[in-house]
Amino acid sequence: MRYTHETMPQTILVSRRVIEETVSRLAAEIANDYQGKNLVAVGVLKGAFIFMADLVRQINMPLEINFITVSSYNDGTESSGTITVHQDITTDLKGKDVLVIEDIVDTGYTLCFLLEHLKVRGARNVRLCALADKPSRRTHNVAIDYLGFTVPDRFIVGYGLDYDNRFRYLPDMYALEEYDDNC
Ligand code: IMP
Ligand code: MG
């Protein structure tokens, strides 16, 4: 199965208004839980860049910003991909409260790796905030501490999410149309 990506996606799955309300709700929950703590928000690039920018501006407390760049390469099977860290965080995490900011949790493989990768750096605790969850494709158990919304098993673009690096700039989230190679 492939996706139509030469034309603009047509089906809005989550509108900018719903995204905005969701981001406000998450920011309020996070601010409430982390008051007085040394919060370090770690955005997972590139997908989380827009979500992260909107979220941190609404978390009403001092925090540190950091980014990590990862990619996963599958060698044919979903569960045996290799995660590569292209750009690691440089801050000392000892004794800090780390909140990973991710666009979407799909198989869970990336986050499973990443949460462990950050825990061994000596953080006091590591939690996860994800804008979207696609639980139907999960192969690795991941606890999402702050979740925006659950999405169906569709390929989603917009608001930072891409297909082949396209469509990240769209303010709403769309489901890409599928087409069958055999047709
Ligand atoms: P994982 O399968 O949970 O390891 O997800 C790996 C990464 O794939 C996520 O961080 C996303 O950046 C990307 N991804 C997963 N599902 C989608 C989608 O529907 N649209 C765009 N990117 C996705
Ligand atoms: Mg991502």
mmCIF file with all atom_site columns, C-alpha atoms and ligand atoms in Angstrom:
data_model
loop_
_atom_site.group_PDB
_atom_site.id
_atom_site.type_symbol
_atom_site.label_atom_id
_atom_site.label_alt_id
_atom_site.label_comp_id
_atom_site.label_asym_id
_atom_site.label_entity_id
_atom_site.label_seq_id
_atom_site.pdbx_PDB_ins_code
_atom_site.Cartn_x
_atom_site.Cartn_y
_atom_site.Cartn_z
_atom_site.occupancy
_atom_site.B_iso_or_equiv
_atom_site.pdbx_formal_charge
_atom_site.auth_seq_id
_atom_site.auth_comp_id
_atom_site.auth_asym_id
_atom_site.auth_atom_id
_atom_site.pdbx_PDB_model_num
ATOM   1   C  CA  . MET A 1 1   ? 0.000  0.000  0.000  1.00 0.00 ? 1   MET A CA  1
ATOM   2   C  CA  . ARG A 1 2   ? 1.244  3.483  -0.798 1.00 0.00 ? 2   ARG A CA  1
ATOM   3   C  CA  . TYR A 1 3   ? -0.103 6.938  -0.170 1.00 0.00 ? 3   TYR A CA  1
ATOM   4   C  CA  . THR A 1 4   ? -1.195 9.703  -2.470 1.00 0.00 ? 4   THR A CA  1
ATOM   5   C  CA  . HIS A 1 5   ? 1.334  12.442 -1.817 1.00 0.00 ? 5   HIS A CA  1
ATOM   6   C  CA  . GLU A 1 6   ? 1.634  14.316 -5.079 1.00 0.00 ? 6   GLU A CA  1
ATOM   7   C  CA  . THR A 1 7   ? -1.547 16.228 -4.256 1.00 0.00 ? 7   THR A CA  1
ATOM   8   C  CA  . MET A 1 8   ? -2.712 17.963 -1.091 1.00 0.00 ? 8   MET A CA  1
ATOM   9   C  CA  . PRO A 1 9   ? -4.339 15.657 1.472  1.00 0.00 ? 9   PRO A CA  1
ATOM   10  C  CA  . GLN A 1 10  ? -8.114 16.190 1.613  1.00 0.00 ? 10  GLN A CA  1
ATOM   11  C  CA  . THR A 1 11  ? -9.380 14.575 4.789  1.00 0.00 ? 11  THR A CA  1
ATOM   12  C  CA  . ILE A 1 12  ? -8.953 16.616 7.960  1.00 0.00 ? 12  ILE A CA  1
ATOM   13  C  CA  . LEU A 1 13  ? -8.731 14.214 10.886 1.00 0.00 ? 13  LEU A CA  1
ATOM   14  C  CA  . VAL A 1 14  ? -8.018 16.730 13.653 1.00 0.00 ? 14  VAL A CA  1
ATOM   15  C  CA  . SER A 1 15  ? -8.739 20.416 13.075 1.00 0.00 ? 15  SER A CA  1
ATOM   16  C  CA  . ARG A 1 16  ? -6.471 23.237 14.257 1.00 0.00 ? 16  ARG A CA  1
ATOM   17  C  CA  . ARG A 1 17  ? -9.156 24.258 16.757 1.00 0.00 ? 17  ARG A CA  1
ATOM   18  C  CA  . VAL A 1 18  ? -9.208 20.811 18.384 1.00 0.00 ? 18  VAL A CA  1
ATOM   19  C  CA  . ILE A 1 19  ? -5.392 20.729 18.356 1.00 0.00 ? 19  ILE A CA  1
ATOM   20  C  CA  . GLU A 1 20  ? -5.297 24.113 20.085 1.00 0.00 ? 20  GLU A CA  1
ATOM   21  C  CA  . GLU A 1 21  ? -7.736 23.010 22.796 1.00 0.00 ? 21  GLU A CA  1
ATOM   22  C  CA  . THR A 1 22  ? -5.777 19.785 23.287 1.00 0.00 ? 22  THR A CA  1
ATOM   23  C  CA  . VAL A 1 23  ? -2.450 21.607 23.622 1.00 0.00 ? 23  VAL A CA  1
ATOM   24  C  CA  . SER A 1 24  ? -3.959 23.957 26.241 1.00 0.00 ? 24  SER A CA  1
ATOM   25  C  CA  . ARG A 1 25  ? -5.325 21.036 28.243 1.00 0.00 ? 25  ARG A CA  1
ATOM   26  C  CA  . LEU A 1 26  ? -1.978 19.194 28.172 1.00 0.00 ? 26  LEU A CA  1
ATOM   27  C  CA  . ALA A 1 27  ? -0.040 22.331 29.143 1.00 0.00 ? 27  ALA A CA  1
ATOM   28  C  CA  . ALA A 1 28  ? -2.324 22.899 32.153 1.00 0.00 ? 28  ALA A CA  1
ATOM   29  C  CA  . GLU A 1 29  ? -1.911 19.272 33.314 1.00 0.00 ? 29  GLU A CA  1
ATOM   30  C  CA  . ILE A 1 30  ? 1.874  19.456 32.944 1.00 0.00 ? 30  ILE A CA  1
ATOM   31  C  CA  . ALA A 1 31  ? 2.191  22.816 34.737 1.00 0.00 ? 31  ALA A CA  1
ATOM   32  C  CA  . ASN A 1 32  ? 0.072  21.485 37.578 1.00 0.00 ? 32  ASN A CA  1
ATOM   33  C  CA  . ASP A 1 33  ? 2.206  18.338 38.027 1.00 0.00 ? 33  ASP A CA  1
ATOM   34  C  CA  . TYR A 1 34  ? 5.657  19.928 37.664 1.00 0.00 ? 34  TYR A CA  1
ATOM   35  C  CA  . GLN A 1 35  ? 5.354  23.084 39.807 1.00 0.00 ? 35  GLN A CA  1
ATOM   36  C  CA  . GLY A 1 36  ? 8.628  23.621 41.709 1.00 0.00 ? 36  GLY A CA  1
ATOM   37  C  CA  . LYS A 1 37  ? 10.496 20.898 39.811 1.00 0.00 ? 37  LYS A CA  1
ATOM   38  C  CA  . ASN A 1 38  ? 13.487 21.113 37.414 1.00 0.00 ? 38  ASN A CA  1
ATOM   39  C  CA  . LEU A 1 39  ? 11.577 20.347 34.231 1.00 0.00 ? 39  LEU A CA  1
ATOM   40  C  CA  . VAL A 1 40  ? 13.503 19.598 31.043 1.00 0.00 ? 40  VAL A CA  1
ATOM   41  C  CA  . ALA A 1 41  ? 11.294 19.232 27.968 1.00 0.00 ? 41  ALA A CA  1
ATOM   42  C  CA  . VAL A 1 42  ? 12.962 17.076 25.297 1.00 0.00 ? 42  VAL A CA  1
ATOM   43  C  CA  . GLY A 1 43  ? 11.383 17.331 21.846 1.00 0.00 ? 43  GLY A CA  1
ATOM   44  C  CA  . VAL A 1 44  ? 11.801 14.472 19.380 1.00 0.00 ? 44  VAL A CA  1
ATOM   45  C  CA  . LEU A 1 45  ? 12.757 15.924 16.009 1.00 0.00 ? 45  LEU A CA  1
ATOM   46  C  CA  . LYS A 1 46  ? 11.569 16.518 13.502 1.00 0.00 ? 46  LYS A CA  1
ATOM   47  C  CA  . GLY A 1 47  ? 7.935  15.545 14.027 1.00 0.00 ? 47  GLY A CA  1
ATOM   48  C  CA  . ALA A 1 48  ? 7.412  17.229 17.405 1.00 0.00 ? 48  ALA A CA  1
ATOM   49  C  CA  . PHE A 1 49  ? 8.759  20.678 16.516 1.00 0.00 ? 49  PHE A CA  1
ATOM   50  C  CA  . ILE A 1 50  ? 5.417  22.469 16.059 1.00 0.00 ? 50  ILE A CA  1
ATOM   51  C  CA  . PHE A 1 51  ? 3.673  20.686 18.937 1.00 0.00 ? 51  PHE A CA  1
ATOM   52  C  CA  . MET A 1 52  ? 6.639  21.415 21.221 1.00 0.00 ? 52  MET A CA  1
ATOM   53  C  CA  . ALA A 1 53  ? 6.694  25.117 20.268 1.00 0.00 ? 53  ALA A CA  1
ATOM   54  C  CA  . ASP A 1 54  ? 2.970  25.522 20.988 1.00 0.00 ? 54  ASP A CA  1
ATOM   55  C  CA  . LEU A 1 55  ? 3.042  23.443 24.168 1.00 0.00 ? 55  LEU A CA  1
ATOM   56  C  CA  . VAL A 1 56  ? 5.986  25.055 25.987 1.00 0.00 ? 56  VAL A CA  1
ATOM   57  C  CA  . ARG A 1 57  ? 4.562  28.530 25.412 1.00 0.00 ? 57  ARG A CA  1
ATOM   58  C  CA  . GLN A 1 58  ? 1.509  27.508 27.419 1.00 0.00 ? 58  GLN A CA  1
ATOM   59  C  CA  . ILE A 1 59  ? 3.237  25.687 30.279 1.00 0.00 ? 59  ILE A CA  1
ATOM   60  C  CA  . ASN A 1 60  ? 3.167  28.442 32.806 1.00 0.00 ? 60  ASN A CA  1
ATOM   61  C  CA  . MET A 1 61  ? 6.430  27.783 34.675 1.00 0.00 ? 61  MET A CA  1
ATOM   62  C  CA  . PRO A 1 62  ? 10.212 27.896 34.086 1.00 0.00 ? 62  PRO A CA  1
ATOM   63  C  CA  . LEU A 1 63  ? 11.571 24.962 32.103 1.00 0.00 ? 63  LEU A CA  1
ATOM   64  C  CA  . GLU A 1 64  ? 14.550 23.938 29.967 1.00 0.00 ? 64  GLU A CA  1
ATOM   65  C  CA  . ILE A 1 65  ? 14.188 23.067 26.279 1.00 0.00 ? 65  ILE A CA  1
ATOM   66  C  CA  . ASN A 1 66  ? 16.176 20.395 24.522 1.00 0.00 ? 66  ASN A CA  1
ATOM   67  C  CA  . PHE A 1 67  ? 15.871 18.327 21.382 1.00 0.00 ? 67  PHE A CA  1
ATOM   68  C  CA  . ILE A 1 68  ? 16.939 14.893 20.279 1.00 0.00 ? 68  ILE A CA  1
ATOM   69  C  CA  . THR A 1 69  ? 16.945 13.656 16.686 1.00 0.00 ? 69  THR A CA  1
ATOM   70  C  CA  . VAL A 1 70  ? 16.283 9.985  16.069 1.00 0.00 ? 70  VAL A CA  1
ATOM   71  C  CA  . SER A 1 71  ? 15.259 7.807  13.167 1.00 0.00 ? 71  SER A CA  1
ATOM   72  C  CA  . SER A 1 72  ? 14.261 4.194  12.956 1.00 0.00 ? 72  SER A CA  1
ATOM   73  C  CA  . TYR A 1 73  ? 15.250 1.929  10.124 1.00 0.00 ? 73  TYR A CA  1
ATOM   74  C  CA  . ASN A 1 74  ? 13.306 -1.255 9.662  1.00 0.00 ? 74  ASN A CA  1
ATOM   75  C  CA  . ASP A 1 75  ? 15.023 -4.197 8.007  1.00 0.00 ? 75  ASP A CA  1
ATOM   76  C  CA  . GLY A 1 76  ? 11.799 -5.649 6.682  1.00 0.00 ? 76  GLY A CA  1
ATOM   77  C  CA  . THR A 1 77  ? 9.992  -6.520 9.923  1.00 0.00 ? 77  THR A CA  1
ATOM   78  C  CA  . GLU A 1 78  ? 8.239  -3.953 12.130 1.00 0.00 ? 78  GLU A CA  1
ATOM   79  C  CA  . SER A 1 79  ? 9.799  -5.051 15.402 1.00 0.00 ? 79  SER A CA  1
ATOM   80  C  CA  . SER A 1 80  ? 13.444 -5.391 14.412 1.00 0.00 ? 80  SER A CA  1
ATOM   81  C  CA  . GLY A 1 81  ? 14.235 -1.841 13.332 1.00 0.00 ? 81  GLY A CA  1
ATOM   82  C  CA  . THR A 1 82  ? 17.379 -0.082 14.507 1.00 0.00 ? 82  THR A CA  1
ATOM   83  C  CA  . ILE A 1 83  ? 17.095 3.325  16.139 1.00 0.00 ? 83  ILE A CA  1
ATOM   84  C  CA  . THR A 1 84  ? 19.815 5.808  15.313 1.00 0.00 ? 84  THR A CA  1
ATOM   85  C  CA  . VAL A 1 85  ? 20.386 8.902  17.481 1.00 0.00 ? 85  VAL A CA  1
ATOM   86  C  CA  . HIS A 1 86  ? 21.535 11.598 15.031 1.00 0.00 ? 86  HIS A CA  1
ATOM   87  C  CA  . GLN A 1 87  ? 21.729 14.428 17.546 1.00 0.00 ? 87  GLN A CA  1
ATOM   88  C  CA  . ASP A 1 88  ? 21.769 13.715 21.258 1.00 0.00 ? 88  ASP A CA  1
ATOM   89  C  CA  . ILE A 1 89  ? 20.943 16.104 24.095 1.00 0.00 ? 89  ILE A CA  1
ATOM   90  C  CA  . THR A 1 90  ? 23.914 17.879 25.615 1.00 0.00 ? 90  THR A CA  1
ATOM   91  C  CA  . THR A 1 91  ? 22.436 18.897 29.002 1.00 0.00 ? 91  THR A CA  1
ATOM   92  C  CA  . ASP A 1 92  ? 23.311 17.040 32.210 1.00 0.00 ? 92  ASP A CA  1
ATOM   93  C  CA  . LEU A 1 93  ? 20.069 15.282 33.211 1.00 0.00 ? 93  LEU A CA  1
ATOM   94  C  CA  . LYS A 1 94  ? 21.127 14.214 36.708 1.00 0.00 ? 94  LYS A CA  1
ATOM   95  C  CA  . GLY A 1 95  ? 18.373 14.926 39.228 1.00 0.00 ? 95  GLY A CA  1
ATOM   96  C  CA  . LYS A 1 96  ? 16.149 16.555 36.601 1.00 0.00 ? 96  LYS A CA  1
ATOM   97  C  CA  . ASP A 1 97  ? 12.571 15.763 35.634 1.00 0.00 ? 97  ASP A CA  1
ATOM   98  C  CA  . VAL A 1 98  ? 12.548 14.945 31.955 1.00 0.00 ? 98  VAL A CA  1
ATOM   99  C  CA  . LEU A 1 99  ? 9.420  15.165 29.826 1.00 0.00 ? 99  LEU A CA  1
ATOM   100 C  CA  . VAL A 1 100 ? 9.777  13.723 26.325 1.00 0.00 ? 100 VAL A CA  1
ATOM   101 C  CA  . ILE A 1 101 ? 7.569  15.509 23.777 1.00 0.00 ? 101 ILE A CA  1
ATOM   102 C  CA  . GLU A 1 102 ? 6.608  13.308 20.819 1.00 0.00 ? 102 GLU A CA  1
ATOM   103 C  CA  . ASP A 1 103 ? 4.243  13.796 17.891 1.00 0.00 ? 103 ASP A CA  1
ATOM   104 C  CA  . ILE A 1 104 ? 2.778  10.286 17.645 1.00 0.00 ? 104 ILE A CA  1
ATOM   105 C  CA  . VAL A 1 105 ? 3.295  6.867  19.214 1.00 0.00 ? 105 VAL A CA  1
ATOM   106 C  CA  . ASP A 1 106 ? 2.815  4.154  16.614 1.00 0.00 ? 106 ASP A CA  1
ATOM   107 C  CA  . THR A 1 107 ? 4.528  0.774  17.206 1.00 0.00 ? 107 THR A CA  1
ATOM   108 C  CA  . GLY A 1 108 ? 6.116  2.228  20.356 1.00 0.00 ? 108 GLY A CA  1
ATOM   109 C  CA  . TYR A 1 109 ? 9.556  1.076  19.288 1.00 0.00 ? 109 TYR A CA  1
ATOM   110 C  CA  . THR A 1 110 ? 11.146 4.549  19.103 1.00 0.00 ? 110 THR A CA  1
ATOM   111 C  CA  . LEU A 1 111 ? 9.813  5.629  22.497 1.00 0.00 ? 111 LEU A CA  1
ATOM   112 C  CA  . CYS A 1 112 ? 10.751 2.380  24.203 1.00 0.00 ? 112 CYS A CA  1
ATOM   113 C  CA  . PHE A 1 113 ? 14.332 2.975  23.113 1.00 0.00 ? 113 PHE A CA  1
ATOM   114 C  CA  . LEU A 1 114 ? 14.308 6.696  23.848 1.00 0.00 ? 114 LEU A CA  1
ATOM   115 C  CA  . LEU A 1 115 ? 12.860 6.537  27.361 1.00 0.00 ? 115 LEU A CA  1
ATOM   116 C  CA  . GLU A 1 116 ? 15.527 3.981  28.338 1.00 0.00 ? 116 GLU A CA  1
ATOM   117 C  CA  . HIS A 1 117 ? 18.241 6.059  26.606 1.00 0.00 ? 117 HIS A CA  1
ATOM   118 C  CA  . LEU A 1 118 ? 17.298 9.071  28.784 1.00 0.00 ? 118 LEU A CA  1
ATOM   119 C  CA  . LYS A 1 119 ? 16.794 7.139  32.047 1.00 0.00 ? 119 LYS A CA  1
ATOM   120 C  CA  . VAL A 1 120 ? 20.382 5.860  32.036 1.00 0.00 ? 120 VAL A CA  1
ATOM   121 C  CA  . ARG A 1 121 ? 21.552 9.494  31.866 1.00 0.00 ? 121 ARG A CA  1
ATOM   122 C  CA  . GLY A 1 122 ? 20.571 9.894  35.524 1.00 0.00 ? 122 GLY A CA  1
ATOM   123 C  CA  . ALA A 1 123 ? 17.293 11.809 35.232 1.00 0.00 ? 123 ALA A CA  1
ATOM   124 C  CA  . ARG A 1 124 ? 15.177 11.810 38.404 1.00 0.00 ? 124 ARG A CA  1
ATOM   125 C  CA  . ASN A 1 125 ? 12.290 10.635 36.296 1.00 0.00 ? 125 ASN A CA  1
ATOM   126 C  CA  . VAL A 1 126 ? 11.372 10.445 32.618 1.00 0.00 ? 126 VAL A CA  1
ATOM   127 C  CA  . ARG A 1 127 ? 7.792  10.847 31.432 1.00 0.00 ? 127 ARG A CA  1
ATOM   128 C  CA  . LEU A 1 128 ? 6.180  11.013 28.028 1.00 0.00 ? 128 LEU A CA  1
ATOM   129 C  CA  . CYS A 1 129 ? 3.811  13.520 26.457 1.00 0.00 ? 129 CYS A CA  1
ATOM   130 C  CA  . ALA A 1 130 ? 2.470  12.530 23.024 1.00 0.00 ? 130 ALA A CA  1
ATOM   131 C  CA  . LEU A 1 131 ? 0.039  14.517 20.917 1.00 0.00 ? 131 LEU A CA  1
ATOM   132 C  CA  . ALA A 1 132 ? -1.374 11.407 19.214 1.00 0.00 ? 132 ALA A CA  1
ATOM   133 C  CA  . ASP A 1 133 ? -1.533 7.698  19.893 1.00 0.00 ? 133 ASP A CA  1
ATOM   134 C  CA  . LYS A 1 134 ? -2.113 5.017  17.236 1.00 0.00 ? 134 LYS A CA  1
ATOM   135 C  CA  . PRO A 1 135 ? -2.583 2.008  19.545 1.00 0.00 ? 135 PRO A CA  1
ATOM   136 C  CA  . SER A 1 136 ? -3.731 -0.384 16.816 1.00 0.00 ? 136 SER A CA  1
ATOM   137 C  CA  . ARG A 1 137 ? -0.147 -0.869 15.605 1.00 0.00 ? 137 ARG A CA  1
ATOM   138 C  CA  . ARG A 1 138 ? 1.594  -1.183 18.992 1.00 0.00 ? 138 ARG A CA  1
ATOM   139 C  CA  . THR A 1 139 ? 4.336  -3.808 19.293 1.00 0.00 ? 139 THR A CA  1
ATOM   140 C  CA  . HIS A 1 140 ? 6.220  -2.278 22.261 1.00 0.00 ? 140 HIS A CA  1
ATOM   141 C  CA  . ASN A 1 141 ? 4.519  -1.266 25.507 1.00 0.00 ? 141 ASN A CA  1
ATOM   142 C  CA  . VAL A 1 142 ? 4.869  2.443  26.245 1.00 0.00 ? 142 VAL A CA  1
ATOM   143 C  CA  . ALA A 1 143 ? 3.130  4.359  29.026 1.00 0.00 ? 143 ALA A CA  1
ATOM   144 C  CA  . ILE A 1 144 ? 1.946  7.744  27.738 1.00 0.00 ? 144 ILE A CA  1
ATOM   145 C  CA  . ASP A 1 145 ? 1.706  10.033 30.769 1.00 0.00 ? 145 ASP A CA  1
ATOM   146 C  CA  . TYR A 1 146 ? 0.137  12.965 28.893 1.00 0.00 ? 146 TYR A CA  1
ATOM   147 C  CA  . LEU A 1 147 ? -1.865 12.085 25.788 1.00 0.00 ? 147 LEU A CA  1
ATOM   148 C  CA  . GLY A 1 148 ? -3.588 14.437 23.361 1.00 0.00 ? 148 GLY A CA  1
ATOM   149 C  CA  . PHE A 1 149 ? -5.848 12.071 21.433 1.00 0.00 ? 149 PHE A CA  1
ATOM   150 C  CA  . THR A 1 150 ? -6.106 8.587  19.974 1.00 0.00 ? 150 THR A CA  1
ATOM   151 C  CA  . VAL A 1 151 ? -6.116 8.251  16.177 1.00 0.00 ? 151 VAL A CA  1
ATOM   152 C  CA  . PRO A 1 152 ? -7.228 5.388  13.917 1.00 0.00 ? 152 PRO A CA  1
ATOM   153 C  CA  . ASP A 1 153 ? -4.821 3.254  11.880 1.00 0.00 ? 153 ASP A CA  1
ATOM   154 C  CA  . ARG A 1 154 ? -4.330 5.839  9.126  1.00 0.00 ? 154 ARG A CA  1
ATOM   155 C  CA  . PHE A 1 155 ? -1.189 7.645  7.996  1.00 0.00 ? 155 PHE A CA  1
ATOM   156 C  CA  . ILE A 1 156 ? -1.346 11.156 9.393  1.00 0.00 ? 156 ILE A CA  1
ATOM   157 C  CA  . VAL A 1 157 ? 0.329  14.346 8.185  1.00 0.00 ? 157 VAL A CA  1
ATOM   158 C  CA  . GLY A 1 158 ? 0.311  18.000 9.162  1.00 0.00 ? 158 GLY A CA  1
ATOM   159 C  CA  . TYR A 1 159 ? 1.101  19.936 12.358 1.00 0.00 ? 159 TYR A CA  1
ATOM   160 C  CA  . GLY A 1 160 ? 4.687  18.639 12.213 1.00 0.00 ? 160 GLY A CA  1
ATOM   161 C  CA  . LEU A 1 161 ? 3.964  15.134 10.923 1.00 0.00 ? 161 LEU A CA  1
ATOM   162 C  CA  . ASP A 1 162 ? 5.258  14.267 7.489  1.00 0.00 ? 162 ASP A CA  1
ATOM   163 C  CA  . TYR A 1 163 ? 5.128  11.817 4.645  1.00 0.00 ? 163 TYR A CA  1
ATOM   164 C  CA  . ASP A 1 164 ? 8.539  11.794 2.985  1.00 0.00 ? 164 ASP A CA  1
ATOM   165 C  CA  . ASN A 1 165 ? 9.239  15.196 4.595  1.00 0.00 ? 165 ASN A CA  1
ATOM   166 C  CA  . ARG A 1 166 ? 6.140  16.764 3.042  1.00 0.00 ? 166 ARG A CA  1
ATOM   167 C  CA  . PHE A 1 167 ? 3.131  18.377 4.700  1.00 0.00 ? 167 PHE A CA  1
ATOM   168 C  CA  . ARG A 1 168 ? 4.720  19.233 8.070  1.00 0.00 ? 168 ARG A CA  1
ATOM   169 C  CA  . TYR A 1 169 ? 3.709  22.893 7.669  1.00 0.00 ? 169 TYR A CA  1
ATOM   170 C  CA  . LEU A 1 170 ? -0.060 22.244 7.479  1.00 0.00 ? 170 LEU A CA  1
ATOM   171 C  CA  . PRO A 1 171 ? -1.892 23.697 10.510 1.00 0.00 ? 171 PRO A CA  1
ATOM   172 C  CA  . ASP A 1 172 ? -4.456 20.848 10.676 1.00 0.00 ? 172 ASP A CA  1
ATOM   173 C  CA  . MET A 1 173 ? -3.843 17.073 10.803 1.00 0.00 ? 173 MET A CA  1
ATOM   174 C  CA  . TYR A 1 174 ? -4.912 15.036 7.771  1.00 0.00 ? 174 TYR A CA  1
ATOM   175 C  CA  . ALA A 1 175 ? -5.271 11.329 6.984  1.00 0.00 ? 175 ALA A CA  1
ATOM   176 C  CA  . LEU A 1 176 ? -3.516 10.441 3.731  1.00 0.00 ? 176 LEU A CA  1
ATOM   177 C  CA  . GLU A 1 177 ? -5.509 8.534  1.148  1.00 0.00 ? 177 GLU A CA  1
ATOM   178 C  CA  . GLU A 1 178 ? -4.172 5.070  0.386  1.00 0.00 ? 178 GLU A CA  1
ATOM   179 C  CA  . TYR A 1 179 ? -3.952 3.480  -3.000 1.00 0.00 ? 179 TYR A CA  1
ATOM   180 C  CA  . ASP A 1 180 ? -3.202 -0.072 -4.010 1.00 0.00 ? 180 ASP A CA  1
ATOM   181 C  CA  . ASP A 1 181 ? -0.115 -0.629 -6.179 1.00 0.00 ? 181 ASP A CA  1
ATOM   182 C  CA  . ASN A 1 182 ? -1.943 -3.434 -8.018 1.00 0.00 ? 182 ASN A CA  1
ATOM   183 C  CA  . CYS A 1 183 ? -4.760 -1.214 -9.303 1.00 0.00 ? 183 CYS A CA  1
HETATM 184 P  P1  . IMP B 2 .   ? 7.071  4.188  16.281 1.00 0.00 ? 1   IMP B P1  1
HETATM 185 O  O1  . IMP B 2 .   ? 6.519  3.175  15.313 1.00 0.00 ? 1   IMP B O1  1
HETATM 186 O  O2  . IMP B 2 .   ? 6.164  4.332  17.489 1.00 0.00 ? 1   IMP B O2  1
HETATM 187 O  O3  . IMP B 2 .   ? 8.489  3.860  16.646 1.00 0.00 ? 1   IMP B O3  1
HETATM 188 O  O4  . IMP B 2 .   ? 7.053  5.586  15.530 1.00 0.00 ? 1   IMP B O4  1
HETATM 189 C  C1  . IMP B 2 .   ? 8.187  6.122  14.915 1.00 0.00 ? 1   IMP B C1  1
HETATM 190 C  C2  . IMP B 2 .   ? 7.944  7.486  14.345 1.00 0.00 ? 1   IMP B C2  1
HETATM 191 O  O5  . IMP B 2 .   ? 7.240  7.309  13.126 1.00 0.00 ? 1   IMP B O5  1
HETATM 192 C  C3  . IMP B 2 .   ? 7.103  8.470  15.142 1.00 0.00 ? 1   IMP B C3  1
HETATM 193 O  O6  . IMP B 2 .   ? 7.860  9.199  16.056 1.00 0.00 ? 1   IMP B O6  1
HETATM 194 C  C4  . IMP B 2 .   ? 6.583  9.377  14.051 1.00 0.00 ? 1   IMP B C4  1
HETATM 195 O  O7  . IMP B 2 .   ? 7.491  10.439 13.815 1.00 0.00 ? 1   IMP B O7  1
HETATM 196 C  C5  . IMP B 2 .   ? 6.520  8.461  12.850 1.00 0.00 ? 1   IMP B C5  1
HETATM 197 N  N1  . IMP B 2 .   ? 5.103  8.110  12.580 1.00 0.00 ? 1   IMP B N1  1
HETATM 198 C  C6  . IMP B 2 .   ? 4.379  7.074  13.054 1.00 0.00 ? 1   IMP B C6  1
HETATM 199 N  N2  . IMP B 2 .   ? 3.122  7.092  12.572 1.00 0.00 ? 1   IMP B N2  1
HETATM 200 C  C7  . IMP B 2 .   ? 3.051  8.204  11.782 1.00 0.00 ? 1   IMP B C7  1
HETATM 201 C  C8  . IMP B 2 .   ? 1.999  8.801  11.008 1.00 0.00 ? 1   IMP B C8  1
HETATM 202 O  O8  . IMP B 2 .   ? 0.847  8.343  10.928 1.00 0.00 ? 1   IMP B O8  1
HETATM 203 N  N3  . IMP B 2 .   ? 2.337  9.943  10.334 1.00 0.00 ? 1   IMP B N3  1
HETATM 204 C  C9  . IMP B 2 .   ? 3.578  10.508 10.386 1.00 0.00 ? 1   IMP B C9  1
HETATM 205 N  N4  . IMP B 2 .   ? 4.579  9.985  11.105 1.00 0.00 ? 1   IMP B N4  1
HETATM 206 C  C10 . IMP B 2 .   ? 4.318  8.842  11.797 1.00 0.00 ? 1   IMP B C10 1
HETATM 207 MG MG  . MG  B 3 .   ? 8.627  11.258 15.586 1.00 0.00 ? 2   MG  B MG  1
#
